[in-house]
């Protein structure tokens, strides 16, 4: 009888899966999909994921290699993740083995057991609580443990106790201490003492709608203006899901930016939270993953990659700020965590809730197509009102160091009224350009087609695209003149201007440069939250989700970037950013005002946004997309290529273009190839080819065949190429 064949996802940049025979001596047990297996690969031995057990391989049995070992006694990857990652590797055209590698915690990829991670905690038993450490003078190490546990009544981790296992076991044998398999909740957390607000009618209606369909697949779009209480809706639904003993997975754009969110959940629910984000150590990540997988943590909160977290009893998936680009991975495995969450919810037959004040056109289109159902929170909670918008025409009100006179006056007024002012400029550094007034030379990066940004803090020029740096030129390299000047504004320079204009007012600058140190962002946000008569200045880090109750004025220093970009999503991004930043104003009892500096106050989309709000803007923008046959009405994929040789990327993509013509898949068009907008980056030349289709299926078919051909093709080794399906950026 022929042996079973194991189809394995092996971490390698090859697209196919690999077949193996079961390990020797394992004849009596058939391995199960989702278990990890160690297999020989070339001269190495690697860890892969068993995808399927089949009876037939295209490779002759005698040529098949034998797997070396099955690492798990049960699958570490559940059926839903197995299916989702397999599907995503095909949909996003990414090698299946590497897709699984991206989806698994690092320690599991290295072969560690997920069970090994729960760190043991110890606490006093009832008997132990009445033991006085002083009576243990002859056993000082035991006394120390008892004394420590008297202080930490919730228990302490093994490492924190600093005692040998023998000491702990001796105390356990006396019945004084006991191990806990689960970590105690962080201090002050999970008390469950904070009750929710009584919901307002719109919140209640949203909750009621969803409550009726909690046991089946349904995508919901919760469109709630900033400060309308979306999070409160999530919390109420989670309570419901908790009561059914099921788990909720909440995806958020960047946890580092929303420390308030996690603590809000912890105060509300007396349960362990598993929190997954990029700042975790490998061990912390595996531990959170395991808590989710075993169901120990009924609530799982994480960034993009947390969409791959296994859940023992999935009940609800939530994607907060669903419009945010950071939900789409921008290199390697280019998945959209939002779209995968919807896929996973359908597979699991559970609801998925997408929330935003500024929904993506994709999700609004899905509502229009009746694939998603819309829930609306049209008003702010309590007495808070939505802010008023006003445009400042900078053609008639010239900027001085980035600030027009009308804006400066209004800042003064709000500060005098004890208000907090938030200024938004999405450019860090001192000045985005250093220019020679004699010959118009500008300082450019030597490795990119981009200008260098002057940073005052270290007095160096930085390239924000490749990270290279150099000292600021003192003389013009072109004409040797000494008349070099910074042009334009970054946050550093505006901060300096604010110090001159408002010397007696506290200023907080929040951008990547002021928040590099661990904990720096949290400290700044904390000060901002309690600030009055204070100036806040920052990049988009300031725009996201924060609740600053005292902000009464928001100034957007430059709105024009998004209006005339070659990127078709630029105006959507600009509108979302403006509304999100503006949403920081007037969140409490005092009304808010938003001033926008622009040289194009008549721009139709900007007009629509400030006079009729985001929904009207979005409708118009969607019509434009329809007319231009752009997503979400049609589907795109971008083929990118880069190489150190200037002509190689375009030449390669011309070859790809020829293959596409030859394949003649109906309904797919290819545009290009063209050099990228910034052709050279970090010393490499870049080009791209855009594929467009009305039908996702046709595009998928073409791409699937194409990557398999390219994988075999020698020419494709001369360049670095990649496929981006549903690209977030097309430049
Ligand atoms: P969003 O997530 O839409 O920005 P939040 O849920 O954070 O809104 O709510 C904004 C503010 O309003 C928070 O301070 C929250 O505590 C408060 N809030 C939410 N719902 C209610 C309610 N029903 N009644 C009173 N206050 C509420
Ligand atoms: Zn010069
Ligand atoms: Zn550069």
XYZ file of C-alpha atoms in Angstrom, residues 200-710:
511
model
C -27.427 56.999 23.434
C -30.155 56.072 20.922
C -27.820 55.772 17.920
C -25.388 53.586 19.846
C -28.245 51.483 21.158
C -29.669 51.035 17.659
C -26.288 49.888 16.351
C -25.853 47.427 19.192
C -29.404 46.089 18.781
C -28.938 45.507 15.058
C -25.786 43.512 15.597
C -27.022 41.677 18.643
C -29.653 39.980 16.547
C -27.076 38.545 14.210
C -24.187 37.721 16.504
C -24.183 34.050 15.591
C -23.655 34.361 11.879
C -21.408 35.916 9.266
C -22.193 39.527 8.547
C -19.801 42.395 7.852
C -20.904 45.657 9.450
C -19.566 49.120 8.776
C -19.912 51.365 11.810
C -19.634 54.877 10.441
C -19.489 57.191 13.431
C -18.223 60.745 13.436
C -15.192 61.406 15.649
C -16.151 61.244 19.315
C -19.506 59.585 18.586
C -18.825 56.660 20.895
C -17.729 53.895 18.522
C -15.437 52.414 21.119
C -18.338 52.324 23.542
C -20.268 50.277 20.973
C -17.356 47.842 20.677
C -17.224 47.494 24.461
C -20.933 46.761 24.744
C -20.790 44.114 22.018
C -17.713 42.535 23.545
C -19.572 42.264 26.828
C -22.278 40.366 24.988
C -19.736 38.070 23.327
C -17.987 37.498 26.665
C -21.284 36.444 28.194
C -21.507 33.766 25.514
C -18.026 32.593 26.565
C -16.630 33.579 23.206
C -13.609 35.605 22.175
C -13.256 38.937 20.420
C -10.304 39.923 18.249
C -9.851 43.679 17.856
C -7.439 45.011 15.238
C -6.156 48.561 15.558
C -3.730 50.500 13.348
C -0.912 51.159 15.820
C -1.050 50.239 19.485
C 1.881 52.465 20.367
C -0.274 55.387 19.352
C -3.292 54.393 21.405
C -2.154 53.331 24.867
C -5.410 54.800 26.151
C -7.396 52.194 24.267
C -5.792 49.179 25.922
C -6.139 50.613 29.415
C -9.780 51.449 28.713
C -10.422 47.789 27.901
C -8.507 46.653 30.944
C -10.483 48.859 33.281
C -13.743 47.647 31.826
C -13.302 43.871 31.762
C -12.149 41.588 34.587
C -10.404 39.213 32.189
C -6.901 38.757 30.790
C -6.223 40.661 27.569
C -3.777 39.363 25.003
C -2.115 42.354 23.384
C -0.011 41.828 20.246
C 2.109 44.524 18.646
C 5.556 45.066 17.210
C 7.095 46.146 20.507
C 6.879 42.679 22.116
C 9.785 40.367 22.739
C 9.577 36.972 21.029
C 8.595 35.352 24.277
C 5.897 37.887 25.080
C 4.482 37.478 21.600
C 4.322 33.704 21.872
C 2.744 33.979 25.297
C 0.008 36.341 24.049
C -0.546 34.101 21.018
C -0.886 31.075 23.266
C -3.326 32.860 25.585
C -5.492 33.611 22.577
C -5.193 30.087 21.217
C -6.141 28.395 24.459
C -8.932 30.853 25.141
C -7.315 32.073 28.374
C -7.578 35.585 26.974
C -11.156 36.249 25.899
C -10.160 39.594 24.360
C -7.289 39.883 21.917
C -6.103 43.304 20.772
C -3.438 43.722 18.146
C -2.062 45.425 15.114
C -2.164 44.164 11.525
C -0.463 40.799 11.973
C -2.754 39.920 14.883
C -5.294 38.903 12.238
C -3.373 35.592 12.221
C -3.862 34.993 15.944
C -5.614 31.700 16.652
C -8.777 31.819 18.744
C -10.210 28.915 20.706
C -13.806 30.205 20.668
C -14.070 33.010 18.115
C -17.156 35.173 18.505
C -16.494 38.572 16.960
C -13.855 40.343 14.866
C -13.510 44.138 15.018
C -11.316 46.332 12.828
C -11.005 49.819 14.268
C -10.034 52.725 11.978
C -10.654 50.406 9.062
C -9.589 53.092 6.552
C -6.059 53.249 7.951
C -3.314 52.336 5.474
C -1.223 50.704 8.152
C -3.663 47.764 8.001
C -2.103 46.908 4.637
C 1.354 45.394 4.779
C 3.593 47.381 2.452
C 6.349 44.893 1.744
C 6.873 41.145 1.623
C 3.504 39.496 2.242
C 1.341 42.431 1.171
C -1.946 41.475 2.805
C -4.726 43.712 3.983
C -5.558 42.835 7.591
C -9.016 44.343 7.157
C -9.832 42.226 4.139
C -8.424 39.100 5.767
C -10.543 39.765 8.854
C -13.624 39.773 6.643
C -12.478 36.573 4.960
C -11.858 34.910 8.305
C -15.230 35.995 9.692
C -16.940 34.408 6.731
C -14.999 31.202 7.164
C -15.880 31.132 10.879
C -19.447 32.267 10.268
C -19.215 35.103 12.783
C -19.798 38.862 12.460
C -17.043 41.334 11.624
C -17.348 44.992 12.544
C -15.376 47.665 10.685
C -15.374 51.035 12.406
C -14.293 54.474 11.251
C -15.230 58.143 11.204
C -13.871 58.243 7.678
C -14.562 54.877 6.039
C -12.497 53.784 3.074
C -14.179 54.075 -0.297
C -13.766 50.293 -0.509
C -16.010 49.727 2.484
C -18.537 52.348 1.418
C -18.707 50.659 -1.973
C -19.285 47.314 -0.245
C -22.201 48.884 1.605
C -23.564 50.189 -1.676
C -23.269 46.682 -3.124
C -25.080 45.348 -0.054
C -22.182 43.138 0.938
C -21.722 45.118 4.155
C -24.427 46.631 6.317
C -24.031 50.160 7.545
C -24.577 51.405 11.095
C -24.349 55.123 11.732
C -23.478 57.280 14.716
C -24.154 60.720 13.255
C -23.584 62.789 16.381
C -21.053 63.262 19.109
C -21.857 62.005 22.575
C -23.042 64.306 25.330
C -22.968 68.011 24.644
C -19.900 67.886 22.388
C -20.476 69.385 18.950
C -18.660 68.720 15.696
C -16.195 71.512 14.931
C -16.649 74.275 12.345
C -14.297 74.443 9.386
C -12.781 77.546 7.864
C -10.340 77.842 4.979
C -7.500 80.373 5.007
C -6.410 81.334 1.503
C -2.644 81.564 1.797
C -2.371 83.374 -1.553
C -3.792 86.411 0.212
C -2.483 85.689 3.677
C 1.191 84.900 3.211
C 2.871 82.421 5.472
C 5.549 83.397 7.896
C 7.420 80.320 9.025
C 4.403 78.276 8.023
C 1.830 80.347 9.897
C -0.459 82.942 8.298
C -1.451 86.086 10.199
C -5.142 85.075 10.555
C -4.106 81.708 11.990
C -1.664 83.355 14.412
C -4.392 85.718 15.626
C -6.818 82.890 16.225
C -4.199 80.864 18.056
C -3.690 83.838 20.354
C -7.468 84.175 20.937
C -7.881 80.528 21.873
C -4.851 80.547 24.167
C -6.147 83.678 25.858
C -9.453 81.897 26.442
C -7.501 79.134 28.195
C -7.949 76.765 25.245
C -5.552 74.162 23.922
C -4.417 74.512 20.298
C -3.393 71.609 18.078
C -1.359 72.295 14.925
C -0.901 69.616 12.320
C 1.927 69.408 9.803
C 2.759 66.096 8.249
C 6.470 66.827 7.786
C 9.073 66.332 10.446
C 12.504 67.909 10.626
C 13.379 71.583 10.326
C 13.045 72.257 6.603
C 12.290 69.877 3.742
C 14.838 71.566 1.463
C 18.201 73.307 1.659
C 18.626 75.700 -1.266
C 21.328 77.946 -2.755
C 19.944 81.425 -3.464
C 22.678 82.116 -6.028
C 22.156 79.184 -8.390
C 19.001 77.387 -7.154
C 20.901 74.222 -6.253
C 19.011 72.070 -3.736
C 20.473 69.417 -1.451
C 19.543 65.987 -2.752
C 20.066 62.507 -1.468
C 22.925 60.740 -3.217
C 21.057 57.450 -3.198
C 17.492 58.617 -3.979
C 15.739 60.987 -6.359
C 14.674 63.006 -3.354
C 15.573 66.093 -1.408
C 17.279 65.983 1.942
C 15.487 67.288 5.008
C 17.443 69.527 7.317
C 17.169 68.490 10.951
C 18.077 71.156 13.437
C 18.428 68.900 16.474
C 21.588 67.255 15.131
C 22.268 69.864 12.423
C 22.417 67.233 9.695
C 20.650 66.490 6.448
C 18.471 63.374 6.542
C 16.838 61.462 3.715
C 13.405 60.314 4.859
C 13.316 57.662 2.138
C 16.525 55.706 2.686
C 17.641 56.992 6.086
C 21.038 58.279 4.930
C 22.496 61.373 6.614
C 25.290 63.848 6.114
C 26.491 67.137 7.604
C 24.743 70.279 6.393
C 26.646 71.852 3.498
C 28.243 75.171 4.395
C 28.947 76.179 0.801
C 27.049 75.375 -2.382
C 28.719 72.428 -4.116
C 27.598 73.808 -7.506
C 28.662 77.488 -7.372
C 30.608 77.607 -4.104
C 28.330 80.432 -2.918
C 27.541 80.651 0.773
C 23.972 81.828 0.467
C 22.337 78.540 1.531
C 18.882 78.683 3.073
C 16.312 76.298 4.452
C 13.136 76.247 2.350
C 9.723 75.216 3.617
C 8.661 74.056 7.049
C 8.963 70.954 9.096
C 7.676 70.511 12.633
C 11.017 71.550 14.187
C 10.918 74.883 12.437
C 7.286 75.584 13.269
C 8.049 74.784 16.878
C 10.757 77.397 16.806
C 8.330 79.921 15.324
C 5.775 79.132 18.016
C 8.421 79.797 20.656
C 8.924 83.250 19.171
C 5.246 84.087 18.769
C 3.993 82.627 22.043
C 7.012 82.540 24.343
C 5.009 82.123 27.535
C 2.979 79.089 26.370
C 3.891 75.448 26.895
C 4.599 73.604 23.635
C 4.537 69.858 22.985
C 5.889 68.536 19.701
C 4.849 64.987 18.828
C 6.526 63.368 15.837
C 8.808 60.451 15.155
C 11.852 62.414 16.322
C 10.479 63.369 19.741
C 9.058 59.914 20.488
C 11.931 57.586 19.688
C 12.644 56.784 23.306
C 10.458 54.098 24.829
C 7.671 55.654 26.857
C 8.251 59.133 25.405
C 5.023 59.131 23.416
C 2.953 58.006 26.372
C 4.411 60.764 28.538
C 3.752 63.439 25.903
C 0.185 62.261 25.352
C -0.440 62.239 29.060
C 0.660 65.845 29.352
C -1.414 66.786 26.336
C -4.499 65.177 27.806
C -4.434 67.434 30.843
C -3.162 70.527 29.054
C -4.889 73.869 28.944
C -3.457 76.983 27.347
C -1.009 74.744 25.573
C 0.288 74.331 22.014
C 0.376 70.857 20.517
C 2.248 70.421 17.271
C 2.701 67.208 15.401
C 2.514 64.890 12.448
C -0.107 62.217 11.854
C 0.898 60.610 15.136
C -1.261 63.325 16.696
C -4.223 62.631 14.442
C -5.038 59.109 15.496
C -7.777 58.397 17.936
C -6.554 60.486 20.857
C -8.976 62.141 23.181
C -7.743 65.617 24.183
C -10.755 67.118 25.924
C -9.482 70.708 26.023
C -8.528 71.266 22.386
C -10.650 74.106 21.017
C -8.655 75.012 17.907
C -7.097 72.770 15.291
C -4.870 74.324 12.635
C -3.968 72.332 9.544
C -0.873 74.054 8.224
C -0.798 72.552 4.745
C -3.770 70.804 3.134
C -2.562 71.001 -0.441
C -0.345 67.979 -0.577
C -3.228 65.634 -1.313
C -5.040 67.737 -3.892
C -2.841 67.353 -6.945
C -0.915 64.159 -6.377
C -0.421 61.522 -9.068
C -1.593 58.958 -6.532
C -5.293 58.408 -7.091
C -5.941 57.791 -3.419
C -4.259 61.020 -2.304
C -7.447 63.070 -2.001
C -9.176 60.316 -0.026
C -6.182 60.182 2.337
C -6.123 63.943 2.689
C -9.821 64.079 3.520
C -9.469 61.291 6.096
C -6.505 62.984 7.706
C -8.223 66.378 7.847
C -11.352 64.912 9.409
C -9.354 62.831 11.882
C -7.183 65.762 12.931
C -10.208 68.050 13.089
C -11.867 65.399 15.223
C -9.469 66.243 18.033
C -11.231 69.604 18.477
C -14.207 70.321 20.698
C -14.534 66.845 22.133
C -15.767 68.101 25.451
C -18.065 70.932 26.474
C -16.356 73.719 24.548
C -16.976 73.991 20.801
C -14.089 73.412 18.430
C -12.864 75.273 15.415
C -10.740 74.041 12.512
C -8.643 76.334 10.329
C -7.136 74.970 7.142
C -4.368 76.801 5.275
C -4.548 76.200 1.523
C -3.596 77.829 -1.748
C -6.597 76.135 -3.410
C -9.650 77.075 -1.359
C -11.903 76.516 -4.398
C -10.869 72.937 -4.987
C -14.194 71.100 -5.360
C -13.368 68.125 -3.153
C -11.961 70.336 -0.402
C -15.049 72.548 -0.616
C -17.341 69.564 -0.393
C -15.456 68.225 2.600
C -15.569 71.419 4.643
C -19.116 72.441 3.765
C -20.915 69.082 3.655
C -18.628 66.738 5.535
C -16.951 63.430 4.836
C -19.969 61.436 3.585
C -20.630 63.984 0.822
C -16.950 64.039 -0.042
C -16.848 60.258 -0.170
C -19.860 60.042 -2.479
C -18.249 62.459 -4.926
C -14.880 60.751 -4.706
C -16.526 57.391 -5.380
C -18.220 58.842 -8.472
C -14.828 60.022 -9.703
C -13.446 56.539 -9.229
C -16.359 55.077 -11.120
C -15.803 57.473 -14.005
C -12.076 56.753 -14.070
C -12.619 53.000 -13.640
C -10.422 52.894 -10.563
C -10.827 50.883 -7.345
C -12.999 50.064 -5.577
C -15.048 49.845 -8.787
C -12.296 47.924 -10.563
C -9.320 45.927 -9.296
C -5.622 46.669 -9.506
C -2.363 44.852 -9.059
C 1.026 46.450 -9.287
C 4.145 44.676 -10.495
C 7.231 46.390 -9.186
C 10.825 45.779 -10.184
C 14.058 47.299 -8.964
C 17.736 46.897 -9.742
C 21.032 48.718 -9.412
C 21.290 48.934 -13.199
C 19.187 51.822 -14.497
C 17.461 50.144 -17.450
C 16.991 46.680 -16.009
C 13.625 47.195 -14.259
C 11.841 48.649 -17.289
C 13.369 46.042 -19.577
C 12.232 43.265 -17.291
C 8.705 44.655 -17.072
C 8.546 44.989 -20.859
C 9.139 41.274 -20.958
C 6.340 40.791 -18.444
C 4.096 43.007 -20.528
C 4.809 40.803 -23.557
C 3.845 37.687 -21.619
C 0.626 39.334 -20.533
C -0.250 40.223 -24.112
C 0.518 36.674 -25.168
C -1.682 35.247 -22.425
C -4.503 37.496 -23.638
C -6.694 37.086 -20.585
C -9.928 38.833 -21.442
C -10.719 41.899 -19.388
C -7.262 42.537 -17.990
C -5.351 45.592 -19.099
C -1.711 46.386 -18.422
C -0.472 49.973 -18.163
C 3.214 50.739 -18.474
C 5.867 49.898 -17.648
C 6.945 53.267 -16.330
C 9.719 54.353 -13.981
C 8.463 54.914 -10.432
C 7.680 58.491 -9.411
C 10.827 58.449 -7.323
C 12.836 56.373 -9.747
C 15.907 55.864 -7.623
C 15.659 54.959 -3.964
C 18.474 53.758 -1.728
C 20.661 53.402 -4.798
C 18.249 51.202 -6.748
C 16.239 52.053 -9.845
C 12.561 51.237 -9.782
C 9.822 50.722 -12.328
C 6.292 49.412 -12.300
C 3.548 47.899 -14.401
C -0.073 48.376 -13.433
C -2.694 45.704 -14.124
C -6.355 46.585 -14.055
C -9.494 44.556 -14.417
C -13.231 44.736 -13.834
C -13.127 41.181 -12.586
C -11.043 40.060 -9.676
C -11.130 36.491 -10.933
C -9.530 37.318 -14.303
C -6.793 39.287 -12.633
C -6.151 36.438 -10.210
C -5.928 33.888 -12.985
C -3.467 35.985 -14.925
C -1.297 36.746 -11.891
C -1.233 33.142 -10.754
C 0.108 31.961 -14.101
C 2.449 34.900 -14.393
C 4.310 34.501 -11.097
C 4.870 30.836 -11.790
C 6.379 31.689 -15.171
C 8.516 34.456 -13.708
